mmCIF file of C-alpha atoms and ligand atoms in Angstrom:
data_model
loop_
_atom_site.group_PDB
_atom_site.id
_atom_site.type_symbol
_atom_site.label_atom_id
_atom_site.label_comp_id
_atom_site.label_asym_id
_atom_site.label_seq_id
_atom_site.Cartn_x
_atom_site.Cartn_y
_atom_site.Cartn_z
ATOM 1 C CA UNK A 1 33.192 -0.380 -19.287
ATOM 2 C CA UNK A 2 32.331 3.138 -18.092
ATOM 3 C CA UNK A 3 30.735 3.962 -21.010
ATOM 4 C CA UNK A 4 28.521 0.951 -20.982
ATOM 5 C CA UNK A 5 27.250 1.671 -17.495
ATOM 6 C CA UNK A 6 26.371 5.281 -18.278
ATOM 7 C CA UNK A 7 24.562 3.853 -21.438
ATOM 8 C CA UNK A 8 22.230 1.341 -19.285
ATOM 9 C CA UNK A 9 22.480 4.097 -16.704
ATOM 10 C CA UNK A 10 20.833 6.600 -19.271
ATOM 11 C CA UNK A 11 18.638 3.734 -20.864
ATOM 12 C CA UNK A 12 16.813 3.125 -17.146
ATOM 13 C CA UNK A 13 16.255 6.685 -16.874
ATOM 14 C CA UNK A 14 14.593 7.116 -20.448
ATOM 15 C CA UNK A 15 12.880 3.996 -19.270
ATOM 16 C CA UNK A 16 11.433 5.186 -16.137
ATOM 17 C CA UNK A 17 10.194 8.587 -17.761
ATOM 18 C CA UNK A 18 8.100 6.676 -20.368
ATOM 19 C CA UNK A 19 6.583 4.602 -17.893
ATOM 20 C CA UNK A 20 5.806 7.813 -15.543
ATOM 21 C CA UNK A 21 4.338 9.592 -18.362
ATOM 22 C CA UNK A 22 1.805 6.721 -19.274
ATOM 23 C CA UNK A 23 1.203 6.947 -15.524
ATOM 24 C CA UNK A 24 -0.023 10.074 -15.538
ATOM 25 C CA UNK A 25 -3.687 10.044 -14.906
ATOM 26 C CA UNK A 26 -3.457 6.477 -13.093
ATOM 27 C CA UNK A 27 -1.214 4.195 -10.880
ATOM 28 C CA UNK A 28 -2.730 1.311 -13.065
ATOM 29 C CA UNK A 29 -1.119 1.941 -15.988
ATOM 30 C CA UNK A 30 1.431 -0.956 -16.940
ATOM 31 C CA UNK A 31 4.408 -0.614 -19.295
ATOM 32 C CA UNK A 32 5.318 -3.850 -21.298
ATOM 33 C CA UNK A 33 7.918 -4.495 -24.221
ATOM 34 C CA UNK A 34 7.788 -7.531 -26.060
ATOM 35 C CA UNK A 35 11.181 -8.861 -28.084
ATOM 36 C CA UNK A 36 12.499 -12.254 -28.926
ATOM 37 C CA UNK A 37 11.389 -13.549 -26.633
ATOM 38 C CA UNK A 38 10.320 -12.377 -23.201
ATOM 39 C CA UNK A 39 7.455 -10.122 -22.143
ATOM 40 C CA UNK A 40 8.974 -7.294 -19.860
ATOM 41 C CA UNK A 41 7.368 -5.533 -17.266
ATOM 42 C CA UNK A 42 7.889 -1.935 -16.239
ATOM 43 C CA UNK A 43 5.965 -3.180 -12.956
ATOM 44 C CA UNK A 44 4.913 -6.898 -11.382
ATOM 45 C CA UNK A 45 1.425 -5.660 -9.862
ATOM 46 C CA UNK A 46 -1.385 -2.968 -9.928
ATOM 47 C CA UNK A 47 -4.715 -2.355 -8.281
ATOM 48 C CA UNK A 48 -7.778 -4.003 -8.735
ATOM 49 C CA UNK A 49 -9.824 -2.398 -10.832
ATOM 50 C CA UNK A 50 -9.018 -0.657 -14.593
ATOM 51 C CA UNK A 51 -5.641 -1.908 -15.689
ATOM 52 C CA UNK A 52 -4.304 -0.296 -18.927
ATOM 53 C CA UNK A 53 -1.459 -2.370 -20.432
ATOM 54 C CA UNK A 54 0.329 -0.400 -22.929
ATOM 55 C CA UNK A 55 2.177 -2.738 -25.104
ATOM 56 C CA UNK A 56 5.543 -2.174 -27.535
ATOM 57 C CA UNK A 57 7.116 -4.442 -29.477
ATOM 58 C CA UNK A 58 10.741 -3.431 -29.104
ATOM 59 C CA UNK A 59 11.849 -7.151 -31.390
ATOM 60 C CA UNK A 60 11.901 -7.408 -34.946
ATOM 61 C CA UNK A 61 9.500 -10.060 -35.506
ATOM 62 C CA UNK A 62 5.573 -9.800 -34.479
ATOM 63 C CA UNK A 63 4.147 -11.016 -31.095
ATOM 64 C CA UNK A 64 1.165 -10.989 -29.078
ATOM 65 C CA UNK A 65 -0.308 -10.081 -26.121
ATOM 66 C CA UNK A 66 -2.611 -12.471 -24.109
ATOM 67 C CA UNK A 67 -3.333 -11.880 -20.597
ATOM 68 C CA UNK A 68 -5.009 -15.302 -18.662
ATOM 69 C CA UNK A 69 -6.257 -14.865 -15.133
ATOM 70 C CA UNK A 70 -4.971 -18.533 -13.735
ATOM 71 C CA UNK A 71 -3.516 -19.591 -10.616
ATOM 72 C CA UNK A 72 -0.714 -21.725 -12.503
ATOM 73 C CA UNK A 73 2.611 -20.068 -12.625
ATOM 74 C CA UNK A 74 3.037 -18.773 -16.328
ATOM 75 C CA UNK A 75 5.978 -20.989 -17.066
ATOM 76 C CA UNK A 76 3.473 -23.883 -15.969
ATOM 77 C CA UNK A 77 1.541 -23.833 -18.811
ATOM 78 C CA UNK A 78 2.483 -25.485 -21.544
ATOM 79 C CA UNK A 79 -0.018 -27.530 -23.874
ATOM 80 C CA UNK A 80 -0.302 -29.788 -27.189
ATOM 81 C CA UNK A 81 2.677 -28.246 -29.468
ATOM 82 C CA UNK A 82 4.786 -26.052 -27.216
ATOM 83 C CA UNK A 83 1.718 -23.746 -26.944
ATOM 84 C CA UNK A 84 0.058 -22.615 -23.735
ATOM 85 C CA UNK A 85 -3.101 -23.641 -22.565
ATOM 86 C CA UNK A 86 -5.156 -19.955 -23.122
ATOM 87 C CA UNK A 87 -7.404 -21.104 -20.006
ATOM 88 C CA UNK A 88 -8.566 -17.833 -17.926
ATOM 89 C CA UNK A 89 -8.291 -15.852 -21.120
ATOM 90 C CA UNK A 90 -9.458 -12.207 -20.116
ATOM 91 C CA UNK A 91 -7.602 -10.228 -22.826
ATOM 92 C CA UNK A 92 -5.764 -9.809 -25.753
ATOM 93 C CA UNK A 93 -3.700 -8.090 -28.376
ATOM 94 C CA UNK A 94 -3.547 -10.635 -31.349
ATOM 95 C CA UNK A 95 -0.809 -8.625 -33.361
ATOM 96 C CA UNK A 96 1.837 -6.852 -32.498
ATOM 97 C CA UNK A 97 4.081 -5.280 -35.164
ATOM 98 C CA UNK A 98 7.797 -4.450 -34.687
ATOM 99 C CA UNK A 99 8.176 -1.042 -33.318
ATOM 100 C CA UNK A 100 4.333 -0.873 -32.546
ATOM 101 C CA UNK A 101 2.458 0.526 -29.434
ATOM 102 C CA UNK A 102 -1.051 -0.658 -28.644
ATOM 103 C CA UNK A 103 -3.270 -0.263 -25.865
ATOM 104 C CA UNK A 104 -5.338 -3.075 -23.475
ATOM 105 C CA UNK A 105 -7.733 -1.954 -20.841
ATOM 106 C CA UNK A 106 -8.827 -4.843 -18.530
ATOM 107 C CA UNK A 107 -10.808 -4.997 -15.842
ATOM 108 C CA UNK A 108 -9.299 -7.159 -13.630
ATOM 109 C CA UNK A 109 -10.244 -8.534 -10.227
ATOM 110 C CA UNK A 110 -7.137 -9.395 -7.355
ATOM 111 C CA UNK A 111 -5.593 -12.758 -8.055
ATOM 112 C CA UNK A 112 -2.403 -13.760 -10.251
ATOM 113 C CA UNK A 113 -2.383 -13.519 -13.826
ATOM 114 C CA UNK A 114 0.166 -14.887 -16.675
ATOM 115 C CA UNK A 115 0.983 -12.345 -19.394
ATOM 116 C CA UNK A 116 2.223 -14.364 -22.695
ATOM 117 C CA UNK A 117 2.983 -14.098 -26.327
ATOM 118 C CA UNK A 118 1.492 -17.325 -27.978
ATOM 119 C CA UNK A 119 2.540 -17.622 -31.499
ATOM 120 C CA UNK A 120 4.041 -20.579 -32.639
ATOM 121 C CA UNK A 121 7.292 -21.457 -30.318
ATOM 122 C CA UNK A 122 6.901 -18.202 -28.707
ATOM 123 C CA UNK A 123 6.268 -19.180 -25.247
ATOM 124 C CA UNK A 124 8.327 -22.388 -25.083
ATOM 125 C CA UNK A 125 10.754 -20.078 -26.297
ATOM 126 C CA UNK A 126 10.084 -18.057 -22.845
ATOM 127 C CA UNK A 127 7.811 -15.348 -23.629
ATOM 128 C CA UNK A 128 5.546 -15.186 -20.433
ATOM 129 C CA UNK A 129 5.822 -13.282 -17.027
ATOM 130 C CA UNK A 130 3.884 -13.277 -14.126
ATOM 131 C CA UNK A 131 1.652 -10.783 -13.374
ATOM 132 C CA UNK A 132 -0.399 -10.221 -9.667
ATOM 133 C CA UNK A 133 -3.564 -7.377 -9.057
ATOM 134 C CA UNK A 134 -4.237 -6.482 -5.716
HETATM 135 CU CU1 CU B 201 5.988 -13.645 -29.535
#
């Protein structure tokens, strides 16, 4: 049980210096890792303005990236065949290979936003998060 806690305990901190180090030139930079299936955040919010999502796939099958600028919650948005409505689109990655890294810059104005993977069964599955700029 030790063990396990240094692990995560060592994981976080590898975490955290990845995200710094994107963060470098800019508090707007945003770390996300997509898997089966969630989209994780290394932060909930940035500034209004330039917002540079840097994306990696940390699953083993492809995903998306598709940010909407909408005031529904993004686990309220589920359409025709256990898709979400793509509404407020403002951005997106359409492929995402396992163990790949790619880049979105946004310009995005204050309001909430819901950050989702929308292939097939992906977001039923529970691939969203909510996102705010302020
Ligand atoms: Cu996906």
């Amino acid at each position: 049980m030790r063990s396990l806690i240094a692990l995560v305990a060592v994981a976080a901190a590898a975490t955290i210096g990845v995200a710094a180090a994107g963060a470098v030139t800019t508090g707007k930079t945003v770390g996300v890792k997509l898997n089966e299936f969630n989209v994780l955040l290394a932060k909930q919010a940035a500034p209004a303005g330039k917002v540079v999502f840097v994306v990696k796939n940390v699953g083993k099958m492809e995903h998306e990236f598709v940010v909407l600028k909408t005031a529904k919650p993004a686990g309220d948005l589920l359409s025709h065949g256990g898709e979400a409505s793509e509404a407020g689109n403002v951005g997106e990655i359409a492929t995402v290979k396992p163990g790949e890294t790619k880049k979105l810059t946004l310009t995005l104005k204050k309001g909430h936003y819901s950050l989702l993977c929308n292939l097939p069964g992906h977001y039923k599955a529970g691939q969203f998060v909510d996102f705010y700029v302020r």
